[in-house]
Structures are given as C-alpha cells and as structure tokens.
Amino acid sequence: MKATLWIGCILLILLGCTSLCMANETIGNETEVIVENISETITNDTNVTEIVDEAVIIPAQPVNESEQITSEVDEVQEVPSEIIAEVVPNTTVESEAPAPVISLIEQKKNELAAFVADTRMVALKAGKDAAISAFNDRAGQYANPDMPVFAYDITGKVLANSMDPNSVGTNQISVSSPEGIRYVQMMIDTAKNGGGFVEYTASNILDQGKLMKKMVYVSSVDGSWFIGSGIFLEDEVERESPSAEDLVSQETAENSTASA
C-alpha cells in the first residue's frame, strides 16, 4: 500500500516539472517574438529614431535660491545707463517755494483799504447827508477809535470826524504835520487820483498825545467829497520843536479857519 502511494507522488512530481518546463519554453518564445516586433517597429520608424537621436537628457539639478537671486541682481545692474535714462527720465521734483510772508504793516494796509471801500459803498447807497450823519455819530459803528471814519470835501472842509467833533465845518487844507507835510491837501490829491494811502506824523490823542506815524486810506465818493480812515503805527516819533516855517503855517491855518 505504501509503495503504491510513493509511486503516485513521484508521478505527480514528474508531471509538474514537465508542465513547468513547457510553460517556460512558451513564455520565452513569446518574449522573443515581442522583442523582435518592437525592434523591427523602432528600426522602420525613422521619425522615432530621429527624435531619439536629437533628444538630450539633462539631469535635474537642485536650484540654489540665493545664487538665483544674486544672478538676477547682477543682470539688473548690468543694464546700460542709456536705457535707464530712457525708461526713467530725469524728473527732479523741485521743492515748492514757500508762500510769501505778509508783514504786519501789509496786513493793516489791506484791512484799511477794504474797510474804506466797504464804507464808500454804504455812503453811495445811503446818500451824502445820511452817511455824514452816521459818520459823526460818536456812539455809532464808525466811531471805532482803532479805525475811525472821517470825511472831507474837495476844498478841505471837514464834513465828518467823530474823534474830533470840534473840527467839523472847518477848513484844514493848509494844516501841516510836524514835519511840514500838508496832509489834507495830499489826501485831496490822492482821492482825486483814484484813492490810496497817505502817511504823515500826527498826535495820538488816545496815547497821551504822542507824536506817531499815521497811515490813512482815502477814496472819493462822488467827486465832490471823499472819505477815509487811518491807524497809528507803533513807532513813536521823537517830538521836535516846531520851526519858524511851521509856526507861520500853523498861524496861517488858524487864521483861515477863523475866517471860514
């Protein structure tokens, strides 16, 4: 019984070996046929051969980021200056000139001229009599001691002066300043020529009668009379003794006023 089993096992082993050899032979033959077909196909296909011949395989290399950045910077630095000048023209920005500084005296002059211009418009609308009455009102808005309004006719007669009401009605065309300037005549001439500034020395009754530089602005209303206003400047003028000519002029002016 045992002998029969051993014989059966030996036969099965032999059968397996025979089948394995036959399978290997079959696979080998098929592999040779496939390889031959591929070789023949590649050999006959000239396009693939040319592509393979022309192809160049470049092995991948790690990129150093710092070296790449340095290279890019070097390329930028090598740009010719002529190209840079064309791309970025010379656009030098000049600093803006500072605004001109207006002095205090200029500000005062502008305020004075604007105030007289506005007052002249009021006089034209209100009429001569109403305007003169308002200018002589010592409690009115035109009696501001910082910028009082006065009025003269073209002969030098005082029409309105809230700061010196006693002068109203008198003719002061010959009155002169301490330095000999006939400022009333100058105001008449300036008003006839379109208006403007007149400067002279006068006694400031609001500051203990000190002699100070005074600046007035005058403007003609309708050609027959004019209005004006003035301010005292800060610089005090040294008081001087009147000359003989000043005394004669003052005496003449007083006589004129008395006769008027």
GROMACS .gro file of C-alpha atoms in nm:
model
  260
    1MET     CA    1   0.000   0.000   0.000
    2LYS     CA    2   0.279   0.236   0.088
    3ALA     CA    3   0.465   0.156  -0.228
    4THR     CA    4   0.164   0.249  -0.434
    5LEU     CA    5   0.142   0.594  -0.261
    6TRP     CA    6   0.508   0.668  -0.321
    7ILE     CA    7   0.476   0.580  -0.687
    8GLY     CA    8   0.176   0.815  -0.719
    9CYS     CA    9   0.366   1.102  -0.557
   10ILE     CA   10   0.665   1.054  -0.785
   11LEU     CA   11   0.440   1.061  -1.091
   12LEU     CA   12   0.273   1.386  -0.978
   13ILE     CA   13   0.612   1.550  -0.925
   14LEU     CA   14   0.730   1.447  -1.268
   15LEU     CA   15   0.409   1.575  -1.424
   16GLY     CA   16   0.453   1.914  -1.252
   17CYS     CA   17   0.811   1.951  -1.367
   18THR     CA   18   0.715   1.866  -1.723
   19SER     CA   19   0.436   2.128  -1.722
   20LEU     CA   20   0.666   2.395  -1.575
   21CYS     CA   21   0.932   2.337  -1.841
   22MET     CA   22   0.676   2.359  -2.116
   23ALA     CA   23   0.534   2.689  -1.971
   24ASN     CA   24   0.881   2.847  -1.950
   25GLU     CA   25   0.959   2.748  -2.306
   26THR     CA   26   0.630   2.902  -2.424
   27ILE     CA   27   0.693   3.231  -2.236
   28GLY     CA   28   1.045   3.250  -2.374
   29ASN     CA   29   0.928   3.205  -2.728
   30GLU     CA   30   0.656   3.471  -2.687
   31THR     CA   31   0.904   3.714  -2.532
   32GLU     CA   32   1.144   3.672  -2.823
   33VAL     CA   33   0.860   3.737  -3.069
   34ILE     CA   34   0.756   4.062  -2.882
   35VAL     CA   35   1.113   4.190  -2.863
   36GLU     CA   36   1.167   4.120  -3.232
   37ASN     CA   37   0.846   4.303  -3.322
   38ILE     CA   38   0.942   4.611  -3.110
   39SER     CA   39   1.292   4.623  -3.260
   40GLU     CA   40   1.154   4.595  -3.611
   41THR     CA   41   0.899   4.872  -3.540
   42ILE     CA   42   1.162   5.109  -3.400
   43THR     CA   43   1.402   5.034  -3.685
   44ASN     CA   44   1.139   5.101  -3.952
   45ASP     CA   45   1.003   5.420  -3.786
   46THR     CA   46   1.258   5.682  -3.890
   47ASN     CA   47   1.071   5.962  -3.710
   48VAL     CA   48   1.108   5.796  -3.374
   49THR     CA   49   1.474   5.728  -3.445
   50GLU     CA   50   1.538   6.093  -3.532
   51ILE     CA   51   1.359   6.210  -3.220
   52VAL     CA   52   1.560   5.973  -3.002
   53ASP     CA   53   1.885   6.083  -3.169
   54GLU     CA   54   1.808   6.455  -3.123
   55ALA     CA   55   1.685   6.426  -2.765
   56VAL     CA   56   1.929   6.532  -2.496
   57ILE     CA   57   1.861   6.421  -2.143
   58ILE     CA   58   1.968   6.682  -1.885
   59PRO     CA   59   1.977   6.550  -1.536
   60ALA     CA   60   1.780   6.757  -1.284
   61GLN     CA   61   1.994   6.967  -1.054
   62PRO     CA   62   1.890   7.136  -0.729
   63VAL     CA   63   1.840   7.513  -0.762
   64ASN     CA   64   2.017   7.734  -0.514
   65GLU     CA   65   1.774   8.023  -0.445
   66SER     CA   66   2.046   8.261  -0.318
   67GLU     CA   67   2.254   8.208  -0.632
   68GLN     CA   68   1.948   8.268  -0.849
   69ILE     CA   69   1.865   8.597  -0.672
   70THR     CA   70   2.229   8.712  -0.696
   71SER     CA   71   2.227   8.637  -1.067
   72GLU     CA   72   1.910   8.836  -1.118
   73VAL     CA   73   2.055   9.133  -0.928
   74ASP     CA   74   2.372   9.120  -1.140
   75GLU     CA   75   2.162   9.124  -1.455
   76VAL     CA   76   1.974   9.433  -1.335
   77GLN     CA   77   2.300   9.612  -1.251
   78GLU     CA   78   2.433   9.545  -1.597
   79VAL     CA   79   2.151   9.742  -1.768
   80PRO     CA   80   2.312  10.028  -1.966
   81SER     CA   81   2.261  10.376  -1.826
   82GLU     CA   82   2.121  10.495  -2.160
   83ILE     CA   83   1.832  10.250  -2.134
   84ILE     CA   84   1.764  10.351  -1.776
   85ALA     CA   85   1.758  10.717  -1.879
   86GLU     CA   86   1.501  10.640  -2.147
   87VAL     CA   87   1.280  10.430  -1.922
   88VAL     CA   88   1.308  10.657  -1.618
   89PRO     CA   89   1.355  11.016  -1.736
   90ASN     CA   90   1.512  11.275  -1.511
   91THR     CA   91   1.212  11.406  -1.323
   92THR     CA   92   1.367  11.603  -1.042
   93VAL     CA   93   1.091  11.740  -0.818
   94GLU     CA   94   1.164  12.092  -0.716
   95SER     CA   95   1.051  12.190  -0.371
   96GLU     CA   96   0.764  12.434  -0.374
   97ALA     CA   97   0.860  12.788  -0.296
   98PRO     CA   98   0.732  12.893   0.046
   99ALA     CA   99   0.439  13.128   0.047
  100PRO     CA  100   0.545  13.490   0.082
  101VAL     CA  101   0.523  13.615   0.437
  102ILE     CA  102   0.300  13.919   0.467
  103SER     CA  103   0.425  14.169   0.719
  104LEU     CA  104   0.202  14.314   0.986
  105ILE     CA  105   0.203  14.653   0.816
  106GLU     CA  106   0.087  14.496   0.490
  107GLN     CA  107  -0.198  14.322   0.670
  108LYS     CA  108  -0.303  14.651   0.828
  109LYS     CA  109  -0.291  14.826   0.491
  110ASN     CA  110  -0.510  14.560   0.333
  111GLU     CA  111  -0.762  14.578   0.616
  112LEU     CA  112  -0.770  14.956   0.599
  113ALA     CA  113  -0.825  14.968   0.223
  114ALA     CA  114  -1.101  14.705   0.240
  115PHE     CA  115  -1.277  14.887   0.524
  116VAL     CA  116  -1.279  15.221   0.338
  117ALA     CA  117  -1.405  15.053   0.020
  118ASP     CA  118  -1.696  14.898   0.209
  119THR     CA  119  -1.774  15.228   0.382
  120ARG     CA  120  -1.775  15.410   0.047
  121MET     CA  121  -2.041  15.168  -0.083
  122VAL     CA  122  -2.253  15.240   0.224
  123ALA     CA  123  -2.220  15.614   0.160
  124LEU     CA  124  -2.327  15.579  -0.202
  125LYS     CA  125  -2.637  15.377  -0.108
  126ALA     CA  126  -2.738  15.589   0.192
  127GLY     CA  127  -2.671  15.927   0.034
  128LYS     CA  128  -2.437  16.208   0.139
  129ASP     CA  129  -2.644  16.359   0.423
  130ALA     CA  130  -2.736  16.026   0.585
  131ALA     CA  131  -2.381  15.897   0.554
  132ILE     CA  132  -2.225  16.210   0.707
  133SER     CA  133  -2.473  16.195   0.995
  134ALA     CA  134  -2.378  15.831   1.061
  135PHE     CA  135  -2.005  15.910   1.041
  136ASN     CA  136  -2.041  16.188   1.302
  137ASP     CA  137  -2.232  15.968   1.548
  138ARG     CA  138  -1.985  15.922   1.835
  139ALA     CA  139  -2.178  15.619   1.958
  140GLY     CA  140  -2.207  15.464   1.613
  141GLN     CA  141  -2.010  15.190   1.445
  142TYR     CA  142  -1.795  15.438   1.250
  143ALA     CA  143  -1.654  15.594   1.566
  144ASN     CA  144  -1.426  15.299   1.639
  145PRO     CA  145  -1.107  15.454   1.782
  146ASP     CA  146  -0.894  15.182   1.623
  147MET     CA  147  -1.018  15.274   1.274
  148PRO     CA  148  -1.239  15.586   1.277
  149VAL     CA  149  -1.403  15.725   0.964
  150PHE     CA  150  -1.363  16.087   0.852
  151ALA     CA  151  -1.494  16.284   0.553
  152TYR     CA  152  -1.379  16.598   0.368
  153ASP     CA  153  -1.498  16.786   0.065
  154ILE     CA  154  -1.253  16.866  -0.215
  155THR     CA  155  -1.189  17.215  -0.072
  156GLY     CA  156  -1.052  17.073   0.254
  157LYS     CA  157  -1.361  17.132   0.466
  158VAL     CA  158  -1.420  16.871   0.738
  159LEU     CA  159  -1.758  16.700   0.692
  160ALA     CA  160  -1.729  16.423   0.950
  161ASN     CA  161  -1.482  16.337   1.227
  162SER     CA  162  -1.623  16.151   1.528
  163MET     CA  163  -1.284  16.160   1.705
  164ASP     CA  164  -1.263  16.541   1.678
  165PRO     CA  165  -1.616  16.682   1.650
  166ASN     CA  166  -1.487  17.038   1.702
  167SER     CA  167  -1.311  17.022   1.366
  168VAL     CA  168  -1.634  16.956   1.173
  169GLY     CA  169  -1.715  17.253   0.949
  170THR     CA  170  -1.359  17.394   0.950
  171ASN     CA  171  -1.129  17.409   0.651
  172GLN     CA  172  -0.796  17.239   0.709
  173ILE     CA  173  -0.643  17.242   0.364
  174SER     CA  174  -0.341  17.435   0.493
  175VAL     CA  175  -0.283  17.228   0.808
  176SER     CA  176   0.060  17.064   0.818
  177SER     CA  177   0.213  16.782   1.014
  178PRO     CA  178   0.513  16.846   1.247
  179GLU     CA  179   0.749  16.760   0.960
  180GLY     CA  180   0.576  17.015   0.734
  181ILE     CA  181   0.354  16.781   0.525
  182ARG     CA  182   0.020  16.933   0.422
  183TYR     CA  183  -0.154  16.604   0.464
  184VAL     CA  184  -0.509  16.730   0.397
  185GLN     CA  185  -0.401  16.860   0.058
  186MET     CA  186  -0.227  16.528  -0.005
  187MET     CA  187  -0.547  16.340   0.082
  188ILE     CA  188  -0.746  16.557  -0.160
  189ASP     CA  189  -0.499  16.492  -0.442
  190THR     CA  190  -0.488  16.120  -0.368
  191ALA     CA  191  -0.868  16.090  -0.363
  192LYS     CA  192  -0.895  16.273  -0.698
  193ASN     CA  193  -0.645  16.026  -0.848
  194GLY     CA  194  -0.845  15.715  -0.755
  195GLY     CA  195  -0.767  15.685  -0.387
  196GLY     CA  196  -0.475  15.545  -0.192
  197PHE     CA  197  -0.254  15.577   0.114
  198VAL     CA  198  -0.115  15.889   0.278
  199GLU     CA  199   0.136  15.878   0.563
  200TYR     CA  200   0.231  16.159   0.800
  201THR     CA  201   0.303  16.232   1.165
  202ALA     CA  202   0.014  16.319   1.396
  203SER     CA  203  -0.066  16.348   1.763
  204ASN     CA  204  -0.237  16.038   1.902
  205ILE     CA  205  -0.495  16.167   2.147
  206LEU     CA  206  -0.560  15.807   2.262
  207ASP     CA  207  -0.198  15.770   2.375
  208GLN     CA  208  -0.135  16.089   2.574
  209GLY     CA  209  -0.090  16.296   2.261
  210LYS     CA  210   0.227  16.119   2.148
  211LEU     CA  211   0.353  16.202   1.804
  212MET     CA  212   0.328  15.885   1.597
  213LYS     CA  213   0.335  15.782   1.237
  214LYS     CA  214  -0.017  15.768   1.095
  215MET     CA  215  -0.133  15.590   0.783
  216VAL     CA  216  -0.469  15.675   0.624
  217TYR     CA  217  -0.652  15.546   0.318
  218VAL     CA  218  -0.885  15.780   0.128
  219SER     CA  219  -1.136  15.723  -0.151
  220SER     CA  220  -1.356  15.967  -0.346
  221VAL     CA  221  -1.731  15.912  -0.309
  222ASP     CA  222  -1.878  16.108  -0.598
  223GLY     CA  223  -1.603  16.353  -0.693
  224SER     CA  224  -1.721  16.630  -0.462
  225TRP     CA  225  -1.621  16.470  -0.132
  226PHE     CA  226  -1.416  16.180  -0.003
  227ILE     CA  227  -1.398  15.955   0.297
  228GLY     CA  228  -1.110  15.789   0.472
  229SER     CA  229  -0.985  15.610   0.778
  230GLY     CA  230  -0.648  15.577   0.944
  231ILE     CA  231  -0.442  15.391   1.200
  232PHE     CA  232  -0.143  15.487   1.410
  233LEU     CA  233   0.170  15.282   1.365
  234GLU     CA  234   0.361  15.150   1.663
  235ASP     CA  235   0.674  15.360   1.618
  236GLU     CA  236   0.664  15.677   1.824
  237VAL     CA  237   0.818  15.982   1.659
  238GLU     CA  238   1.052  16.189   1.868
  239ARG     CA  239   0.888  16.521   1.942
  240GLU     CA  240   1.077  16.814   1.793
  241SER     CA  241   1.046  17.186   1.842
  242PRO     CA  242   0.849  17.349   1.557
  243SER     CA  243   1.050  17.554   1.311
  244ALA     CA  244   0.970  17.912   1.217
  245GLU     CA  245   0.811  17.796   0.893
  246ASP     CA  246   0.589  17.554   1.085
  247LEU     CA  247   0.477  17.832   1.318
  248VAL     CA  248   0.391  18.056   1.022
  249SER     CA  249   0.200  17.776   0.852
  250GLN     CA  250   0.012  17.695   1.171
  251GLU     CA  251  -0.077  18.063   1.225
  252THR     CA  252  -0.197  18.095   0.866
  253ALA     CA  253  -0.410  17.783   0.901
  254GLU     CA  254  -0.566  17.910   1.222
  255ASN     CA  255  -0.646  18.244   1.058
  256SER     CA  256  -0.803  18.060   0.762
  257THR     CA  257  -1.012  17.850   0.992
  258ALA     CA  258  -1.130  18.152   1.187
  259SER     CA  259  -1.227  18.341   0.873
  260ALA     CA  260  -1.415  18.037   0.737
   0.00000   0.00000   0.00000
